[in-house]
Every structure is written in C-alpha cells, then in structure tokens.
C-alpha cells in the first residue's frame, strides 16, 4: 500500500454545495486510485475544547479549488496546520449561526487553504 494516492472520484452531499458547509455535518466520499495505509480517521468529540489535550493542533484538508481565484482542483489532497482551536464563545461572536459540530481555528497569515476561517470537524 502507498502513503499517497490520487483521487479518482469525490461525491458530495447536496447540502455541501447548496449551503457552503455552513450547516455542519459536512463530508465527502472519495475513491482513491489505489489503497493507502490508513484504515480509519479520528474525529474530535463534540465536547468543550478544554477536554482536549493541552494545545491541540487541527488540520484542514482540501484540493485547493477556489472559483473566486480561478484555482483548479489539485490532484493530490492538500493539508494545512491551522493551529489550536478557538473557544466556542469567541467563534459565536464571529459567526452567530455556528453549527454544533464545528470547531473554530484561526488561520495563519502566511498559510491558506482556499481562505478558510472555520475548520469544520
């Protein structure tokens, strides 16, 4: 098995395209060109971030597509360290309609994954 694989097909739920990931429960099914060594993923729990280990780091993943900047989808999944989570209270000040299954993280000034401000978990 390999450590990297190109994406053959990605299927998104209808709400992902209609609501721009703002309603939570965002996910996609992907078909890879060949198997990779990963057998599962780890998702954060929906409890207060104080229950997480000290200074956790979160990652954002995507293919780099940004229609506003005329960027095309990259064939290999990209990842970006978005740093530690912000408090839910602080995120609610920024985004009043914050879904329950969202973890907020601040982007670094010199790093960008299609200009994300929220990391949906």
XYZ file of N, CA and C in Angstrom:
363
model
N 0.833 -1.186 0.000
C 0.000 0.000 0.000
C 0.875 1.245 0.000
N 0.303 2.315 -0.489
C 1.053 3.566 -0.629
C 0.689 4.550 0.473
N 1.446 5.622 0.568
C 1.151 6.701 1.510
C 0.378 7.831 0.849
N 0.392 7.884 -0.487
C -0.342 8.907 -1.225
C -1.086 8.249 -2.371
N -2.192 8.851 -2.762
C -2.973 8.337 -3.876
C -3.755 9.482 -4.494
N -3.881 9.468 -5.790
C -4.714 10.461 -6.465
C -6.182 10.129 -6.249
N -7.022 11.144 -6.277
C -8.462 10.965 -6.130
C -9.057 10.691 -7.506
N -9.793 9.596 -7.609
C -10.464 9.234 -8.855
C -11.832 9.909 -8.928
N -12.550 9.910 -7.810
C -13.906 10.468 -7.788
C -14.218 10.958 -6.387
N -14.949 12.052 -6.289
C -15.405 12.571 -4.998
C -16.897 12.850 -5.099
N -17.658 12.359 -4.147
C -19.109 12.561 -4.110
C -19.454 13.410 -2.896
N -20.165 14.497 -3.120
C -20.555 15.409 -2.050
C -22.061 15.358 -1.864
N -22.501 15.471 -0.635
C -23.939 15.561 -0.385
C -24.452 16.881 -0.920
N -25.709 16.921 -1.274
C -26.314 18.101 -1.893
C -26.149 19.358 -1.040
N -26.312 19.246 0.287
C -26.222 20.435 1.139
C -24.832 21.051 1.104
N -23.808 20.248 0.836
C -22.434 20.753 0.794
C -22.322 21.842 -0.266
N -22.932 21.621 -1.414
C -22.881 22.598 -2.496
C -23.871 23.738 -2.280
N -25.034 23.429 -1.726
C -26.073 24.445 -1.552
C -25.799 25.383 -0.386
N -25.211 24.876 0.688
C -25.059 25.665 1.907
C -23.619 26.027 2.233
N -22.684 25.700 1.348
C -21.284 26.099 1.518
C -20.708 25.660 2.864
N -21.079 24.466 3.303
C -20.549 23.885 4.555
C -20.950 24.662 5.802
N -21.941 25.479 5.756
C -22.302 26.288 6.917
C -23.319 25.617 7.826
N -23.870 24.479 7.423
C -24.885 23.822 8.235
C -24.366 22.594 8.966
N -23.066 22.387 8.991
C -22.481 21.264 9.706
C -22.653 19.948 8.980
N -22.214 18.881 9.630
C -22.291 17.521 9.084
C -21.733 17.426 7.674
N -20.700 18.186 7.369
C -20.128 18.184 6.026
C -19.194 16.991 5.849
N -19.322 16.301 4.750
C -18.425 15.196 4.450
C -18.479 14.896 2.961
N -17.523 14.132 2.520
C -17.471 13.691 1.132
C -16.978 12.253 1.103
N -17.406 11.503 0.108
C -16.905 10.152 -0.128
C -15.907 10.258 -1.266
N -14.721 9.680 -1.078
C -13.722 9.753 -2.138
C -13.286 8.351 -2.554
N -13.053 8.192 -3.846
C -12.496 6.955 -4.385
C -11.053 7.251 -4.769
N -10.134 6.470 -4.237
C -8.716 6.682 -4.494
C -8.225 5.784 -5.624
N -7.170 6.228 -6.275
C -6.582 5.467 -7.374
C -6.073 4.103 -6.895
N -5.470 4.073 -5.712
C -5.021 2.821 -5.119
C -5.073 2.958 -3.604
N -5.114 1.819 -2.885
C -5.248 1.859 -1.424
C -4.087 2.590 -0.753
N -4.385 3.174 0.403
C -3.356 3.807 1.222
C -3.288 3.081 2.560
N -2.259 3.363 3.340
C -2.028 2.648 4.594
C -2.958 3.052 5.737
N -3.807 4.022 5.550
C -4.712 4.464 6.612
C -5.943 3.574 6.639
N -6.367 3.176 7.845
C -7.547 2.323 7.963
C -8.727 3.018 8.633
N -8.498 4.165 9.252
C -9.576 4.892 9.909
C -9.159 6.350 10.073
N -10.116 7.150 10.466
C -9.822 8.549 10.757
C -10.232 8.842 12.186
N -9.660 9.855 12.762
C -10.022 10.285 14.114
C -10.755 11.608 14.018
N -11.923 11.675 14.608
C -12.708 12.902 14.622
C -12.750 13.450 16.036
N -12.786 14.772 16.177
C -12.863 15.350 17.515
C -14.229 15.086 18.138
N -14.259 14.995 19.458
C -15.525 14.852 20.170
C -16.240 16.194 20.185
N -17.542 16.161 20.382
C -18.331 17.387 20.371
C -18.438 18.022 21.753
N -17.446 17.811 22.605
C -17.471 18.443 23.919
C -16.602 19.699 23.896
N -16.609 20.417 24.992
C -15.825 21.638 25.096
C -14.351 21.338 24.832
N -13.667 22.248 24.174
C -12.269 22.010 23.811
C -11.352 21.929 25.020
N -11.832 22.289 26.214
C -10.983 22.151 27.397
C -10.708 20.685 27.698
N -11.533 19.775 27.160
C -11.306 18.354 27.358
C -10.237 17.786 26.444
N -9.788 18.554 25.476
C -8.748 18.085 24.572
C -7.389 18.234 25.229
N -6.419 17.499 24.707
C -5.072 17.598 25.270
C -4.578 19.040 25.190
N -3.614 19.363 26.013
C -3.110 20.731 26.063
C -2.555 21.150 24.705
N -2.985 22.300 24.242
C -2.557 22.889 22.970
C -2.671 21.912 21.792
N -3.887 21.396 21.525
C -4.036 20.512 20.366
C -3.864 21.298 19.068
N -3.548 20.601 18.011
C -3.419 21.214 16.696
C -4.419 20.555 15.761
N -5.092 21.353 14.945
C -6.047 20.832 13.977
C -5.526 21.072 12.568
N -6.024 20.255 11.653
C -5.589 20.321 10.265
C -6.796 20.518 9.364
N -6.607 21.266 8.293
C -7.618 21.448 7.260
C -7.147 20.692 6.022
N -8.077 20.022 5.356
C -7.738 19.255 4.162
C -8.592 19.717 2.997
N -8.038 19.711 1.810
C -8.800 20.081 0.625
C -7.953 19.956 -0.631
N -8.613 20.150 -1.766
C -7.928 20.031 -3.048
C -7.542 21.390 -3.623
N -7.760 22.470 -2.891
C -7.282 23.775 -3.314
C -8.135 24.484 -4.337
N -9.336 24.031 -4.594
C -10.192 24.692 -5.569
C -10.759 25.976 -4.982
N -10.653 27.057 -5.717
C -11.215 28.339 -5.295
C -11.692 29.074 -6.537
N -13.000 28.948 -6.880
C -13.515 29.582 -8.098
C -13.292 31.095 -8.136
N -13.311 31.762 -6.979
C -13.114 33.210 -6.952
C -11.710 33.599 -7.384
N -10.740 32.713 -7.190
C -9.354 32.990 -7.579
C -8.955 32.209 -8.827
N -9.942 31.592 -9.489
C -9.704 30.777 -10.683
C -8.690 29.662 -10.442
N -8.687 29.096 -9.237
C -7.805 27.980 -8.925
C -8.529 26.672 -9.236
N -7.838 25.747 -9.841
C -8.436 24.455 -10.177
C -8.119 23.448 -9.080
N -8.850 22.353 -9.081
C -8.667 21.306 -8.087
C -7.295 20.665 -8.275
N -6.545 20.556 -7.187
C -5.245 19.895 -7.201
C -5.482 18.389 -7.178
N -4.717 17.585 -7.920
C -4.976 16.143 -7.963
C -4.648 15.402 -6.666
N -3.828 15.982 -5.803
C -3.466 15.342 -4.539
C -4.022 16.162 -3.384
N -4.644 15.489 -2.429
C -5.223 16.156 -1.270
C -4.148 16.951 -0.532
N -4.429 18.228 -0.266
C -3.506 19.111 0.429
C -3.891 19.168 1.903
N -2.937 19.492 2.785
C -3.275 19.673 4.195
C -2.582 20.912 4.728
N -3.194 21.490 5.753
C -2.698 22.726 6.338
C -2.878 22.675 7.847
N -1.820 22.907 8.585
C -1.881 23.015 10.042
C -2.542 24.350 10.367
N -3.746 24.307 10.950
C -4.451 25.550 11.273
C -4.314 25.921 12.740
N -3.524 25.159 13.477
C -3.233 25.541 14.849
C -4.268 25.097 15.856
N -4.205 25.664 17.051
C -5.100 25.263 18.137
C -6.514 25.809 17.930
N -7.503 25.172 18.566
C -8.881 25.646 18.427
C -9.110 26.946 19.189
N -10.081 27.709 18.712
C -10.541 28.905 19.418
C -11.692 28.491 20.329
N -11.992 29.278 21.323
C -13.107 28.939 22.210
C -14.428 29.069 21.462
N -15.397 28.287 21.878
C -16.718 28.339 21.241
C -17.342 29.726 21.405
N -17.145 30.354 22.558
C -17.698 31.695 22.797
C -17.123 32.704 21.805
N -15.825 32.630 21.568
C -15.180 33.546 20.618
C -15.705 33.301 19.199
N -15.854 32.038 18.824
C -16.372 31.713 17.495
C -17.806 32.200 17.317
N -18.615 32.077 18.378
C -20.006 32.540 18.311
C -20.085 34.048 18.073
N -19.100 34.796 18.595
C -19.062 36.238 18.340
C -18.806 36.520 16.863
N -17.978 35.695 16.244
C -17.651 35.879 14.828
C -18.736 35.337 13.910
N -19.319 34.199 14.281
C -20.313 33.509 13.459
C -21.499 33.151 14.343
N -22.534 33.963 14.324
C -23.660 33.774 15.237
C -24.430 32.481 14.971
N -24.459 32.005 13.750
C -25.191 30.777 13.412
C -24.265 29.566 13.366
N -23.353 29.462 14.286
C -22.358 28.398 14.306
C -23.014 27.046 14.592
N -22.894 26.065 13.671
C -23.455 24.731 13.927
C -22.772 24.064 15.119
N -23.460 23.090 15.739
C -22.933 22.417 16.925
C -21.696 21.569 16.642
N -21.540 21.099 15.399
C -20.431 20.186 15.108
C -19.228 20.884 14.471
N -19.032 22.149 14.788
C -17.937 22.931 14.206
C -16.883 23.233 15.261
N -15.634 23.099 14.862
C -14.507 23.528 15.686
C -13.868 24.705 14.971
N -13.696 25.816 15.665
C -13.073 27.000 15.065
C -11.576 26.979 15.297
N -10.839 27.411 14.284
C -9.393 27.579 14.410
C -8.996 28.797 13.591
N -7.975 29.497 14.025
C -7.522 30.702 13.342
C -6.509 30.332 12.272
N -6.668 30.893 11.079
C -5.679 30.643 10.033
C -4.432 31.478 10.277
N -3.314 30.963 9.835
C -2.069 31.716 9.911
C -2.037 32.726 8.769
N -1.378 33.864 8.974
C -1.302 34.884 7.932
C -0.587 34.401 6.678
N 0.394 33.537 6.835
C 1.183 33.117 5.684
C 0.755 31.766 5.111
N -0.347 31.187 5.621
C -0.828 29.907 5.116
C -2.307 30.031 4.811
N -2.769 29.303 3.808
C -4.155 29.425 3.388
C -4.596 28.142 2.691
N -5.778 27.661 3.003
C -6.366 26.519 2.310
C -7.691 27.000 1.746
N -7.644 27.633 0.591
C -8.834 28.223 -0.033
C -9.464 29.257 0.893
N -8.659 29.983 1.622
C -9.086 31.041 2.544
C -10.076 30.567 3.597
N -9.816 29.458 4.306
C -10.773 29.025 5.329
C -10.674 29.881 6.584
N -11.787 30.073 7.217
C -11.808 30.740 8.513
C -12.340 29.782 9.572
N -13.122 28.814 9.148
C -13.644 27.789 10.043
C -13.127 26.440 9.583
N -12.764 25.620 10.518
C -12.416 24.244 10.200
C -13.577 23.401 10.685
N -14.300 22.804 9.778
C -15.468 22.022 10.139
C -15.026 20.628 10.515
N -15.403 20.203 11.718
C -14.947 18.902 12.182
C -16.064 17.958 12.423
